[in-house]
Amino acid sequence: MVRTTRGLLPGLWWLGGALIVACLLVLIASSTKPAEAAKGGTCASFVAYNSADRVVSADDQAFRPETERTVQPRAFMLVRGRYADFDVRLSKFEVLNYTLTSPLTGGRRAEIFARKTPQFAGVLAGPLTIRVVREHVRLERGTGQSLKIQAKDCQQGGIFQHEPEPGLVYTHVLGAGFRYNGPPGEGSLCFTNDVFPGYDSPEVATRLTPLNGQGTTSTWRVESGGRMGMVVGEDAVENGCTA
C-alpha cells in the first residue's frame, strides 16, 4: 500500500499543476474578450485626448486603457470609442455631439445629443482626473463646484451619466432627427429618432420643462448626490419607451 501511495503522488502533483495552468489560460482568454454589459451587447474601449481644440492631432495628450491620471486640462477632452464618441468642454464640463454607431443605429452615426450643458457661474477650477479602464471612462474636475462624467463604450444600455456636486441645472438639446416623445414613468423622459428609443434617466433630479410634444430640449434640476443618466435600446423599451 505504501508503494501504491508513493506511486500516486507524482501523478497528483502533475494533475494539480495542469489544473492551475488551465485556470490561468481561462483567465487570460477571458481578459482579452470584449467586455459585455448587461443588455448592452458588446463593449469596446475609449481613447481620450486632452486637446486645445476639437480636432484630434499628434499634439494631443492621449489616454488609453488602463490609465488613471491627474493632469492639467486643456480646452477639450475628445472621447473616442468604437461605438460612442463625444467632446467635453473642460471649463464647464459641457458635453458636445454625443454620437453612437452600433447595430442599434443600423451601423450609421447617430448624434443623440447636440449638447448637455450644466448651468453655473464661472468656470471649473483645478486639475482634471481621468480614468480609462476597459469600456469605461471617467472625468472629474472642480473644487467649489465639481462635476463628474462617466460613460461606457457599449452598443446600448445605460451608457452615460453626468453628476454635479453641489447640485445645479442642466439643459439637454437632442441631436438632429431626435425628439422627446413622452415619459416612460417615474421622472424619466423618452426620446427617439424613429429608429431606436432612449431616455433621460434622472436620479434625485426634477424636470423643469413640461413635455412639449415633439420638443428637442429639456431642462433638469439635479440635487446634490443626484445625476442625469442616459439609456438607449432594449432597456429603454423595457421601461416603456417606443421608437
Backbone as CSV, one residue per row, in Angstrom:
resi,resn,N_x,N_y,N_z,CA_x,CA_y,CA_z,C_x,C_y,C_z
1,MET,0.827,-1.203,0.000,0.000,0.000,0.000,0.858,1.248,0.000
2,VAL,1.980,1.219,0.735,2.874,2.379,0.772,3.411,2.665,-0.606
3,ARG,3.818,1.593,-1.321,4.336,1.781,-2.671,3.271,2.391,-3.580
4,THR,2.027,1.924,-3.424,0.947,2.443,-4.273,0.736,3.930,-4.030
5,THR,0.729,4.376,-2.761,0.533,5.791,-2.438,1.648,6.637,-3.006
6,ARG,2.895,6.149,-2.832,4.017,6.909,-3.381,3.933,7.000,-4.897
7,GLY,3.433,5.956,-5.507,3.296,5.975,-6.955,2.272,6.975,-7.435
8,LEU,1.266,7.235,-6.587,0.228,8.191,-6.970,0.676,9.634,-6.842
9,LEU,1.604,9.914,-5.924,1.978,11.307,-5.640,2.458,12.074,-6.869
10,PRO,3.362,11.530,-7.689,3.770,12.279,-8.892,2.598,12.589,-9.805
11,GLY,1.678,11.622,-9.925,0.511,11.857,-10.770,-0.368,12.962,-10.230
12,LEU,-0.537,12.982,-8.891,-1.353,14.036,-8.276,-0.716,15.406,-8.463
13,TRP,0.606,15.475,-8.268,1.296,16.756,-8.491,1.119,17.222,-9.933
14,TRP,1.249,16.290,-10.872,1.095,16.649,-12.294,-0.314,17.152,-12.575
15,LEU,-1.327,16.451,-11.998,-2.718,16.842,-12.211,-2.993,18.219,-11.628
16,GLY,-2.460,18.473,-10.413,-2.655,19.784,-9.794,-2.039,20.902,-10.626
17,GLY,-0.839,20.649,-11.143,-0.189,21.653,-11.985,-0.965,21.915,-13.255
18,ALA,-1.503,20.855,-13.849,-2.285,21.014,-15.077,-3.539,21.839,-14.832
19,LEU,-4.182,21.617,-13.677,-5.389,22.383,-13.353,-5.068,23.860,-13.180
20,ILE,-3.948,24.167,-12.532,-3.547,25.570,-12.346,-3.303,26.234,-13.687
21,VAL,-2.574,25.540,-14.573,-2.301,26.095,-15.903,-3.593,26.328,-16.668
22,ALA,-4.538,25.381,-16.585,-5.816,25.522,-17.294,-6.584,26.731,-16.791
23,CYS,-6.591,26.928,-15.464,-7.293,28.087,-14.895,-6.676,29.390,-15.368
24,LEU,-5.333,29.429,-15.400,-4.658,30.641,-15.869,-4.995,30.937,-17.318
25,LEU,-5.049,29.890,-18.153,-5.385,30.091,-19.562,-6.793,30.631,-19.722
26,VAL,-7.742,30.147,-18.900,-9.114,30.650,-18.957,-9.162,32.120,-18.589
27,LEU,-8.427,32.504,-17.532,-8.406,33.906,-17.105,-7.824,34.803,-18.178
28,ILE,-6.730,34.351,-18.802,-6.110,35.154,-19.863,-7.050,35.309,-21.039
29,ALA,-7.706,34.214,-21.434,-8.626,34.276,-22.575,-9.781,35.206,-22.295
30,SER,-10.322,35.140,-21.072,-11.480,35.983,-20.759,-11.105,37.442,-20.704
31,SER,-9.855,37.741,-20.305,-9.455,39.148,-20.214,-9.257,39.774,-21.574
32,THR,-9.078,38.950,-22.632,-8.871,39.500,-23.962,-10.154,39.656,-24.746
33,LYS,-11.268,39.124,-24.226,-12.541,39.263,-24.920,-13.138,40.634,-24.664
34,PRO,-13.933,41.180,-25.596,-14.609,42.445,-25.332,-15.502,42.317,-24.115
35,ALA,-15.522,43.381,-23.299,-16.381,43.370,-22.113,-17.835,43.344,-22.538
36,GLU,-18.653,42.681,-21.740,-20.078,42.610,-22.030,-20.840,43.389,-20.975
37,ALA,-21.740,44.281,-21.374,-22.599,44.999,-20.438,-23.950,44.310,-20.409
38,ALA,-24.588,44.299,-19.246,-25.909,43.690,-19.136,-26.860,44.342,-20.116
39,LYS,-27.396,43.542,-21.042,-28.311,44.008,-22.075,-27.682,45.089,-22.948
40,GLY,-26.382,45.247,-22.882,-25.735,46.315,-23.622,-25.039,45.833,-24.875
41,GLY,-25.045,44.500,-25.105,-24.326,43.990,-26.249,-22.832,44.092,-25.998
42,THR,-22.065,43.986,-27.049,-20.618,44.038,-26.934,-20.157,45.443,-26.591
43,CYS,-19.135,45.520,-25.758,-18.492,46.791,-25.431,-17.064,46.779,-25.957
44,ALA,-16.513,47.944,-26.151,-15.123,48.074,-26.580,-14.399,48.951,-25.562
45,SER,-13.610,49.911,-25.994,-12.908,50.786,-25.057,-12.655,52.142,-25.704
46,PHE,-12.509,53.150,-24.848,-12.281,54.519,-25.291,-10.793,54.852,-25.347
47,VAL,-10.477,55.839,-26.174,-9.244,56.609,-26.067,-9.675,58.060,-25.907
48,ALA,-9.087,58.772,-24.948,-9.455,60.162,-24.694,-8.259,61.062,-24.972
49,TYR,-8.538,62.234,-25.568,-7.478,63.151,-25.985,-7.667,64.502,-25.309
50,ASN,-6.690,64.916,-24.520,-6.657,66.234,-23.893,-6.162,67.212,-24.953
51,SER,-7.061,68.072,-25.452,-6.794,68.797,-26.696,-7.070,70.290,-26.563
52,ALA,-6.350,71.072,-27.347,-6.568,72.520,-27.380,-7.780,72.885,-28.222
53,ASP,-8.212,71.974,-29.103,-9.373,72.245,-29.952,-10.160,70.952,-30.119
54,ARG,-11.073,70.923,-31.063,-11.951,69.765,-31.206,-11.533,68.843,-32.350
55,VAL,-10.255,68.879,-32.685,-9.716,68.002,-33.725,-8.577,67.186,-33.122
56,VAL,-8.656,65.861,-33.220,-7.583,65.007,-32.706,-6.322,65.246,-33.522
57,SER,-5.212,65.490,-32.830,-3.944,65.748,-33.517,-2.801,65.099,-32.751
58,ALA,-1.622,65.097,-33.374,-0.444,64.478,-32.760,-0.003,65.211,-31.503
59,ASP,-0.398,66.466,-31.351,-0.008,67.246,-30.177,-0.872,66.948,-28.955
60,ASP,-1.971,66.237,-29.134,-2.875,65.959,-28.021,-2.262,64.946,-27.057
61,GLN,-2.654,65.066,-25.794,-2.254,64.111,-24.769,-3.280,62.980,-24.762
62,ALA,-2.841,61.768,-25.115,-3.766,60.643,-25.282,-3.771,59.748,-24.045
63,PHE,-4.967,59.270,-23.691,-5.137,58.368,-22.551,-5.843,57.105,-23.030
64,ARG,-5.173,55.972,-22.872,-5.700,54.687,-23.319,-5.886,53.761,-22.118
65,PRO,-6.687,52.702,-22.281,-6.799,51.734,-21.190,-5.418,51.113,-20.913
66,GLU,-5.043,50.853,-19.761,-5.632,51.119,-18.466,-4.889,52.329,-17.895
67,THR,-5.587,53.433,-17.671,-4.962,54.691,-17.264,-5.766,55.348,-16.161
68,GLU,-5.069,55.904,-15.178,-5.682,56.806,-14.207,-4.660,57.888,-13.902
69,ARG,-4.998,59.130,-14.265,-4.053,60.240,-14.150,-4.764,61.493,-13.668
70,THR,-3.995,62.384,-13.047,-4.451,63.738,-12.760,-3.580,64.674,-13.579
71,VAL,-4.206,65.490,-14.420,-3.462,66.278,-15.405,-3.971,67.714,-15.433
72,GLN,-3.195,68.571,-16.069,-3.632,69.939,-16.319,-4.527,69.936,-17.565
73,PRO,-5.784,70.335,-17.430,-6.693,70.252,-18.580,-6.393,71.308,-19.629
74,ARG,-6.584,70.938,-20.879,-6.575,71.897,-21.976,-8.021,72.341,-22.208
75,ALA,-8.378,72.707,-23.404,-9.728,73.239,-23.639,-10.788,72.140,-23.723
76,PHE,-10.447,70.999,-24.325,-11.431,69.939,-24.577,-10.845,68.566,-24.256
77,MET,-11.732,67.654,-23.892,-11.389,66.238,-23.875,-12.199,65.587,-24.986
78,LEU,-11.510,64.973,-25.927,-12.157,64.310,-27.058,-12.191,62.815,-26.752
79,VAL,-13.376,62.285,-26.517,-13.543,60.889,-26.104,-13.978,60.082,-27.323
80,ARG,-13.155,59.110,-27.708,-13.398,58.364,-28.933,-13.426,56.862,-28.646
81,GLY,-14.521,56.208,-29.029,-14.645,54.769,-28.859,-15.055,54.100,-30.156
82,ARG,-15.185,52.799,-30.121,-15.670,52.067,-31.293,-17.140,52.381,-31.550
83,TYR,-17.922,52.528,-30.471,-19.363,52.740,-30.598,-19.788,54.170,-30.263
84,ALA,-19.216,54.751,-29.239,-19.632,56.081,-28.778,-18.482,57.063,-28.880
85,ASP,-18.815,58.306,-29.177,-17.819,59.371,-29.083,-18.508,60.685,-28.748
86,PHE,-17.773,61.551,-28.065,-18.287,62.855,-27.676,-17.118,63.733,-27.248
87,ASP,-17.372,65.039,-27.187,-16.383,66.004,-26.722,-16.862,66.629,-25.421
88,VAL,-15.916,67.037,-24.574,-16.243,67.711,-23.320,-15.493,69.037,-23.269
89,ARG,-16.238,70.139,-23.114,-15.620,71.447,-22.888,-15.200,71.490,-21.418
90,LEU,-13.899,71.450,-21.158,-13.417,71.176,-19.818,-13.594,72.326,-18.839
91,SER,-13.831,73.532,-19.317,-14.074,74.657,-18.407,-15.454,74.586,-17.771
92,LYS,-16.391,73.897,-18.443,-17.777,73.807,-17.974,-18.285,72.371,-17.845
93,PHE,-17.503,71.404,-18.341,-17.937,70.013,-18.444,-19.215,69.897,-19.275
94,GLU,-19.309,70.740,-20.287,-20.404,70.656,-21.249,-20.084,69.550,-22.248
95,VAL,-21.038,68.648,-22.465,-20.865,67.531,-23.395,-21.407,67.938,-24.757
96,LEU,-20.609,67.741,-25.790,-20.956,68.176,-27.141,-20.988,66.987,-28.094
97,ASN,-22.047,66.931,-28.903,-22.147,65.974,-30.014,-21.937,64.526,-29.577
98,TYR,-22.765,64.078,-28.622,-22.706,62.675,-28.214,-23.282,61.819,-29.345
99,THR,-22.457,60.929,-29.890,-22.812,60.154,-31.083,-22.611,58.665,-30.832
100,LEU,-23.550,57.861,-31.311,-23.482,56.407,-31.175,-23.499,55.772,-32.559
101,THR,-22.649,54.770,-32.760,-22.624,53.993,-34.002,-22.570,52.521,-33.615
102,SER,-23.660,51.797,-33.829,-23.724,50.400,-33.386,-24.836,49.695,-34.152
103,PRO,-25.020,48.384,-33.949,-26.161,47.712,-34.582,-27.489,48.373,-34.252
104,LEU,-27.594,48.980,-33.070,-28.819,49.686,-32.688,-29.140,50.812,-33.658
105,THR,-28.117,51.474,-34.180,-28.302,52.605,-35.097,-28.252,52.177,-36.559
106,GLY,-28.226,50.858,-36.803,-28.085,50.369,-38.166,-26.690,50.570,-38.714
107,GLY,-25.706,50.724,-37.812,-24.327,50.928,-38.233,-24.026,52.332,-38.700
108,ARG,-25.001,53.231,-38.593,-24.802,54.623,-39.011,-24.583,55.512,-37.793
109,ARG,-23.834,56.580,-37.971,-23.607,57.526,-36.885,-24.911,58.244,-36.549
110,ALA,-25.273,58.213,-35.276,-26.491,58.889,-34.811,-26.106,59.834,-33.681
111,GLU,-26.193,61.129,-33.939,-25.897,62.118,-32.904,-27.121,62.233,-31.996
112,ILE,-27.057,61.621,-30.822,-28.209,61.586,-29.922,-28.401,62.929,-29.230
113,PHE,-27.314,63.518,-28.754,-27.394,64.827,-28.101,-26.433,65.802,-28.764
114,ALA,-26.959,66.982,-29.105,-26.087,68.053,-29.585,-25.273,68.613,-28.430
115,ARG,-25.919,68.723,-27.260,-25.183,69.177,-26.073,-25.937,68.817,-24.802
116,LYS,-25.164,68.676,-23.741,-25.669,68.539,-22.371,-24.913,69.586,-21.564
117,THR,-25.621,70.627,-21.126,-24.960,71.800,-20.557,-25.304,71.986,-19.086
118,PRO,-24.321,71.857,-18.176,-24.540,72.231,-16.783,-24.465,73.753,-16.654
119,GLN,-25.424,74.334,-15.968,-25.511,75.795,-15.879,-25.009,76.264,-14.516
120,PHE,-23.886,76.984,-14.523,-23.348,77.571,-13.300,-22.456,78.752,-13.675
121,ALA,-22.305,79.677,-12.728,-21.487,80.862,-12.972,-20.006,80.490,-12.933
122,GLY,-19.212,81.215,-13.720,-17.779,80.985,-13.704,-17.375,79.736,-14.458
123,VAL,-16.181,79.238,-14.119,-15.640,78.046,-14.773,-15.091,77.105,-13.704
124,LEU,-14.873,75.865,-14.099,-14.302,74.887,-13.175,-12.833,75.199,-12.914
125,ALA,-12.399,74.930,-11.684,-11.019,75.209,-11.301,-10.286,73.909,-10.998
126,GLY,-8.958,73.988,-11.080,-8.136,72.868,-10.654,-7.830,71.866,-11.745
127,PRO,-7.055,70.835,-11.394,-6.666,69.808,-12.363,-7.832,68.890,-12.722
128,LEU,-7.582,68.039,-13.685,-8.569,67.075,-14.173,-8.089,65.669,-13.843
129,THR,-8.987,64.862,-13.302,-8.682,63.445,-13.078,-9.388,62.627,-14.147
130,ILE,-8.636,61.757,-14.806,-9.200,60.914,-15.861,-8.856,59.463,-15.581
131,ARG,-9.834,58.608,-15.806,-9.650,57.165,-15.641,-10.243,56.470,-16.862
132,VAL,-9.427,55.666,-17.537,-9.878,54.880,-18.688,-9.585,53.415,-18.376
133,VAL,-10.632,52.627,-18.159,-10.479,51.222,-17.786,-11.499,50.395,-18.565
134,ARG,-10.997,49.450,-19.356,-11.852,48.621,-20.202,-12.828,49.513,-20.978
135,GLU,-14.156,49.283,-20.819,-15.109,50.077,-21.608,-15.475,51.402,-20.958
136,HIS,-14.898,51.696,-19.796,-15.308,52.867,-19.025,-14.349,54.044,-19.206
137,VAL,-14.914,55.253,-19.161,-14.117,56.463,-18.989,-14.778,57.288,-17.891
138,ARG,-13.945,57.916,-17.052,-14.466,58.783,-16.002,-13.630,60.048,-15.963
139,LEU,-14.304,61.193,-15.978,-13.656,62.501,-15.895,-14.185,63.222,-14.666
140,GLU,-13.297,63.863,-13.897,-13.704,64.636,-12.726,-12.876,65.910,-12.649
141,ARG,-13.572,67.011,-12.299,-12.861,68.270,-12.132,-13.676,69.205,-11.243
142,GLY,-12.972,70.075,-10.505,-13.648,71.126,-9.766,-13.363,71.091,-8.287
143,THR,-13.502,72.261,-7.650,-13.328,72.380,-6.206,-14.653,72.830,-5.587
144,GLY,-14.962,74.155,-5.633,-16.245,74.616,-5.104,-17.413,73.988,-5.830
145,GLN,-17.358,74.020,-7.151,-18.307,73.283,-7.996,-17.525,72.172,-8.673
146,SER,-17.927,70.931,-8.438,-17.245,69.812,-9.085,-18.238,69.044,-9.940
147,LEU,-17.719,68.448,-10.997,-18.548,67.684,-11.925,-17.835,66.395,-12.296
148,LYS,-18.627,65.368,-12.539,-18.097,64.067,-12.931,-18.896,63.555,-14.123
149,ILE,-18.177,63.002,-15.098,-18.790,62.338,-16.249,-18.317,60.892,-16.261
150,GLN,-19.259,59.966,-16.426,-18.924,58.559,-16.599,-19.637,58.039,-17.852
151,ALA,-18.916,57.280,-18.659,-19.500,56.764,-19.898,-18.930,55.388,-20.193
152,LYS,-19.679,54.612,-20.997,-19.246,53.291,-21.429,-19.307,53.216,-22.952
153,ASP,-18.304,52.570,-23.525,-18.273,52.386,-24.977,-18.969,51.071,-25.313
154,CYS,-20.300,51.090,-25.245,-21.115,49.899,-25.482,-22.158,50.183,-26.558
155,GLN,-22.708,49.105,-27.114,-23.660,49.241,-28.213,-24.983,49.841,-27.766
156,GLN,-25.394,49.595,-26.519,-26.652,50.112,-25.999,-26.655,49.941,-24.490
157,GLY,-27.761,50.336,-23.851,-27.881,50.205,-22.403,-27.699,51.543,-21.705
158,GLY,-27.378,51.484,-20.420,-27.069,52.688,-19.654,-25.621,53.052,-19.892
159,ILE,-25.374,54.030,-20.762,-24.014,54.247,-21.264,-23.450,55.632,-20.972
160,PHE,-24.200,56.462,-20.227,-23.673,57.802,-19.939,-24.341,58.357,-18.692
161,GLN,-23.558,59.083,-17.863,-24.168,59.856,-16.788,-23.280,61.032,-16.399
162,HIS,-23.941,62.089,-15.911,-23.310,63.355,-15.537,-23.716,63.644,-14.096
163,GLU,-22.736,63.937,-13.223,-23.015,64.115,-11.796,-22.423,65.432,-11.296
164,PRO,-23.243,66.309,-10.681,-22.738,67.555,-10.105,-22.630,67.477,-8.582
165,GLU,-21.743,68.277,-8.021,-21.666,68.421,-6.568,-21.121,69.823,-6.250
166,PRO,-21.920,70.708,-5.659,-23.327,70.531,-5.312,-24.214,70.506,-6.556
167,GLY,-25.532,70.415,-6.331,-26.470,70.295,-7.444,-26.556,71.547,-8.287
168,LEU,-27.096,71.394,-9.493,-27.299,72.522,-10.405,-28.314,72.150,-11.481
169,VAL,-28.522,73.068,-12.432,-29.484,72.877,-13.520,-28.746,72.438,-14.785
170,TYR,-29.337,71.484,-15.507,-28.808,71.018,-16.789,-29.805,71.325,-17.899
171,THR,-29.274,71.672,-19.071,-30.084,71.767,-20.280,-29.594,70.733,-21.283
172,HIS,-30.515,69.916,-21.788,-30.208,68.898,-22.794,-30.826,69.303,-24.125
173,VAL,-30.038,69.253,-25.185,-30.531,69.522,-26.535,-30.260,68.288,-27.391
174,LEU,-31.328,67.689,-27.921,-31.190,66.486,-28.732,-30.529,66.784,-30.072
175,GLY,-29.921,65.755,-30.655,-29.312,65.883,-31.966,-30.352,65.908,-33.078
176,ALA,-29.892,66.226,-34.272,-30.781,66.325,-35.430,-31.501,65.003,-35.662
177,GLY,-32.830,65.078,-35.858,-33.634,63.897,-36.123,-34.225,63.253,-34.883
178,PHE,-33.780,63.668,-33.691,-34.331,63.131,-32.441,-35.366,64.081,-31.863
179,ARG,-36.301,63.529,-31.094,-37.312,64.332,-30.408,-37.721,63.610,-29.131
180,TYR,-38.156,64.370,-28.168,-38.750,63.778,-26.967,-40.161,63.317,-27.296
181,ASN,-40.545,62.137,-26.784,-41.882,61.625,-27.117,-42.600,61.034,-25.911
182,GLY,-42.283,61.516,-24.711,-43.083,61.134,-23.558,-42.308,60.454,-22.465
183,PRO,-42.852,60.480,-21.249,-42.180,59.837,-20.116,-42.499,58.348,-20.042
184,PRO,-41.498,57.480,-19.738,-41.786,56.066,-19.540,-42.284,55.788,-18.139
185,GLY,-42.232,56.759,-17.270,-42.626,56.527,-15.883,-41.910,57.488,-14.969
186,GLU,-41.555,57.061,-13.813,-41.058,57.852,-12.708,-39.956,58.829,-13.114
187,GLY,-40.341,60.018,-13.563,-39.380,61.092,-13.774,-38.610,61.057,-15.073
188,SER,-38.468,59.898,-15.705,-37.660,59.786,-16.913,-38.383,60.382,-18.112
189,LEU,-37.635,60.610,-19.185,-38.207,61.230,-20.378,-37.665,60.534,-21.616
190,CYS,-38.570,59.925,-22.405,-38.176,59.170,-23.602,-37.827,60.095,-24.759
191,PHE,-36.941,59.597,-25.626,-36.670,60.267,-26.898,-36.506,59.203,-27.976
192,THR,-36.611,59.626,-29.230,-36.475,58.689,-30.349,-36.088,59.439,-31.613
193,ASN,-35.546,58.701,-32.568,-35.340,59.223,-33.923,-36.120,58.378,-34.930
194,ASP,-37.145,57.662,-34.446,-37.974,56.744,-35.230,-37.224,55.488,-35.660
195,VAL,-36.009,55.301,-35.155,-35.247,54.076,-35.406,-35.062,53.305,-34.101
196,PHE,-34.677,53.993,-33.047,-34.500,53.361,-31.740,-34.855,54.364,-30.650
197,PRO,-35.275,53.870,-29.473,-35.633,54.753,-28.372,-34.523,54.849,-27.331
198,GLY,-34.634,55.882,-26.521,-33.782,56.038,-25.353,-34.502,56.915,-24.354
199,TYR,-33.861,57.181,-23.222,-34.474,58.120,-22.283,-33.436,58.790,-21.392
200,ASP,-33.750,60.026,-20.989,-33.020,60.708,-19.931,-33.382,60.030,-18.619
201,SER,-32.383,59.661,-17.843,-32.606,58.900,-16.613,-32.158,59.726,-15.405
202,PRO,-33.085,60.455,-14.767,-32.710,61.301,-13.633,-32.681,60.527,-12.318
203,GLU,-31.805,60.935,-11.446,-31.792,60.415,-10.077,-31.591,61.591,-9.137
204,VAL,-32.497,61.757,-8.196,-32.533,62.933,-7.310,-32.534,64.186,-8.186
205,ALA,-33.420,64.201,-9.168,-33.498,65.289,-10.139,-34.948,65.491,-10.561
206,THR,-35.263,66.726,-10.976,-36.621,67.093,-11.361,-36.603,67.776,-12.718
207,ARG,-37.511,67.374,-13.605,-37.619,68.038,-14.902,-38.328,69.373,-14.723
208,LEU,-37.728,70.452,-15.231,-38.289,71.795,-15.092,-39.151,72.184,-16.276
209,THR,-38.882,71.617,-17.447,-39.654,71.947,-18.641,-40.779,70.939,-18.817
210,PRO,-41.990,71.390,-19.164,-43.081,70.444,-19.418,-42.818,69.676,-20.705
211,LEU,-43.383,68.476,-20.788,-43.290,67.717,-22.031,-44.020,68.490,-23.112
212,ASN,-43.323,68.727,-24.215,-43.851,69.644,-25.219,-43.926,68.956,-26.579
213,GLY,-44.765,67.923,-26.656,-44.988,67.261,-27.947,-43.716,66.757,-28.574
214,GLN,-43.324,67.376,-29.658,-42.154,66.964,-30.412,-40.922,67.767,-30.005
215,GLY,-40.836,68.202,-28.767,-39.742,69.049,-28.309,-38.384,68.379,-28.413
216,THR,-37.352,69.194,-28.481,-35.983,68.696,-28.591,-35.098,69.168,-27.447
217,THR,-35.667,69.915,-26.496,-34.893,70.461,-25.380,-35.568,70.112,-24.059
218,SER,-34.779,69.774,-23.058,-35.303,69.558,-21.709,-34.357,70.199,-20.702
219,THR,-34.929,70.651,-19.581,-34.150,71.270,-18.512,-34.441,70.545,-17.210
220,TRP,-33.387,70.314,-16.428,-33.494,69.500,-15.221,-32.763,70.169,-14.060
221,ARG,-33.351,70.095,-12.872,-32.643,70.487,-11.660,-32.153,69.213,-10.973
222,VAL,-30.838,69.083,-10.869,-30.226,67.914,-10.245,-29.715,68.320,-8.870
223,GLU,-30.184,67.628,-7.844,-29.787,67.954,-6.476,-28.432,67.332,-6.146
224,SER,-27.846,67.804,-5.050,-26.594,67.233,-4.566,-26.757,65.731,-4.349
225,GLY,-25.826,64.951,-4.866,-25.920,63.499,-4.776,-26.697,62.862,-5.905
226,GLY,-27.262,63.668,-6.812,-28.032,63.147,-7.937,-27.196,63.041,-9.193
227,ARG,-27.869,62.682,-10.268,-27.180,62.571,-11.556,-28.195,62.547,-12.679
228,MET,-27.716,62.811,-13.899,-28.508,62.658,-15.117,-27.865,61.574,-15.968
229,GLY,-28.595,60.476,-16.162,-28.084,59.380,-16.960,-28.757,59.321,-18.319
230,MET,-28.271,58.427,-19.162,-28.865,58.197,-20.477,-28.892,56.697,-20.736
231,VAL,-30.044,56.209,-21.209,-30.234,54.793,-21.518,-30.789,54.693,-22.932
232,VAL,-30.259,53.779,-23.742,-30.771,53.588,-25.103,-30.945,52.100,-25.393
233,GLY,-31.876,51.789,-26.306,-32.031,50.422,-26.780,-32.990,49.580,-25.967
234,GLU,-32.640,48.318,-25.753,-33.539,47.338,-25.141,-34.022,47.772,-23.761
235,ASP,-33.121,48.307,-22.944,-33.527,48.758,-21.608,-34.570,49.863,-21.696
236,ALA,-34.446,50.728,-22.693,-35.429,51.803,-22.869,-36.793,51.229,-23.245
237,VAL,-36.813,50.222,-24.110,-38.075,49.574,-24.488,-38.723,48.938,-23.265
238,GLU,-37.931,48.256,-22.457,-38.464,47.599,-21.263,-39.030,48.603,-20.265
239,ASN,-38.546,49.841,-20.321,-39.041,50.876,-19.413,-40.146,51.724,-20.034
240,GLY,-40.686,51.278,-21.172,-41.871,51.913,-21.723,-41.654,52.864,-22.871
241,CYS,-40.420,53.048,-23.315,-40.164,53.950,-24.445,-40.435,53.233,-25.769
242,THR,-40.808,54.004,-26.778,-41.081,53.447,-28.101,-40.320,54.224,-29.164
243,ALA,-39.988,53.535,-30.237,-39.306,54.201,-31.342,-40.303,54.960,-32.196
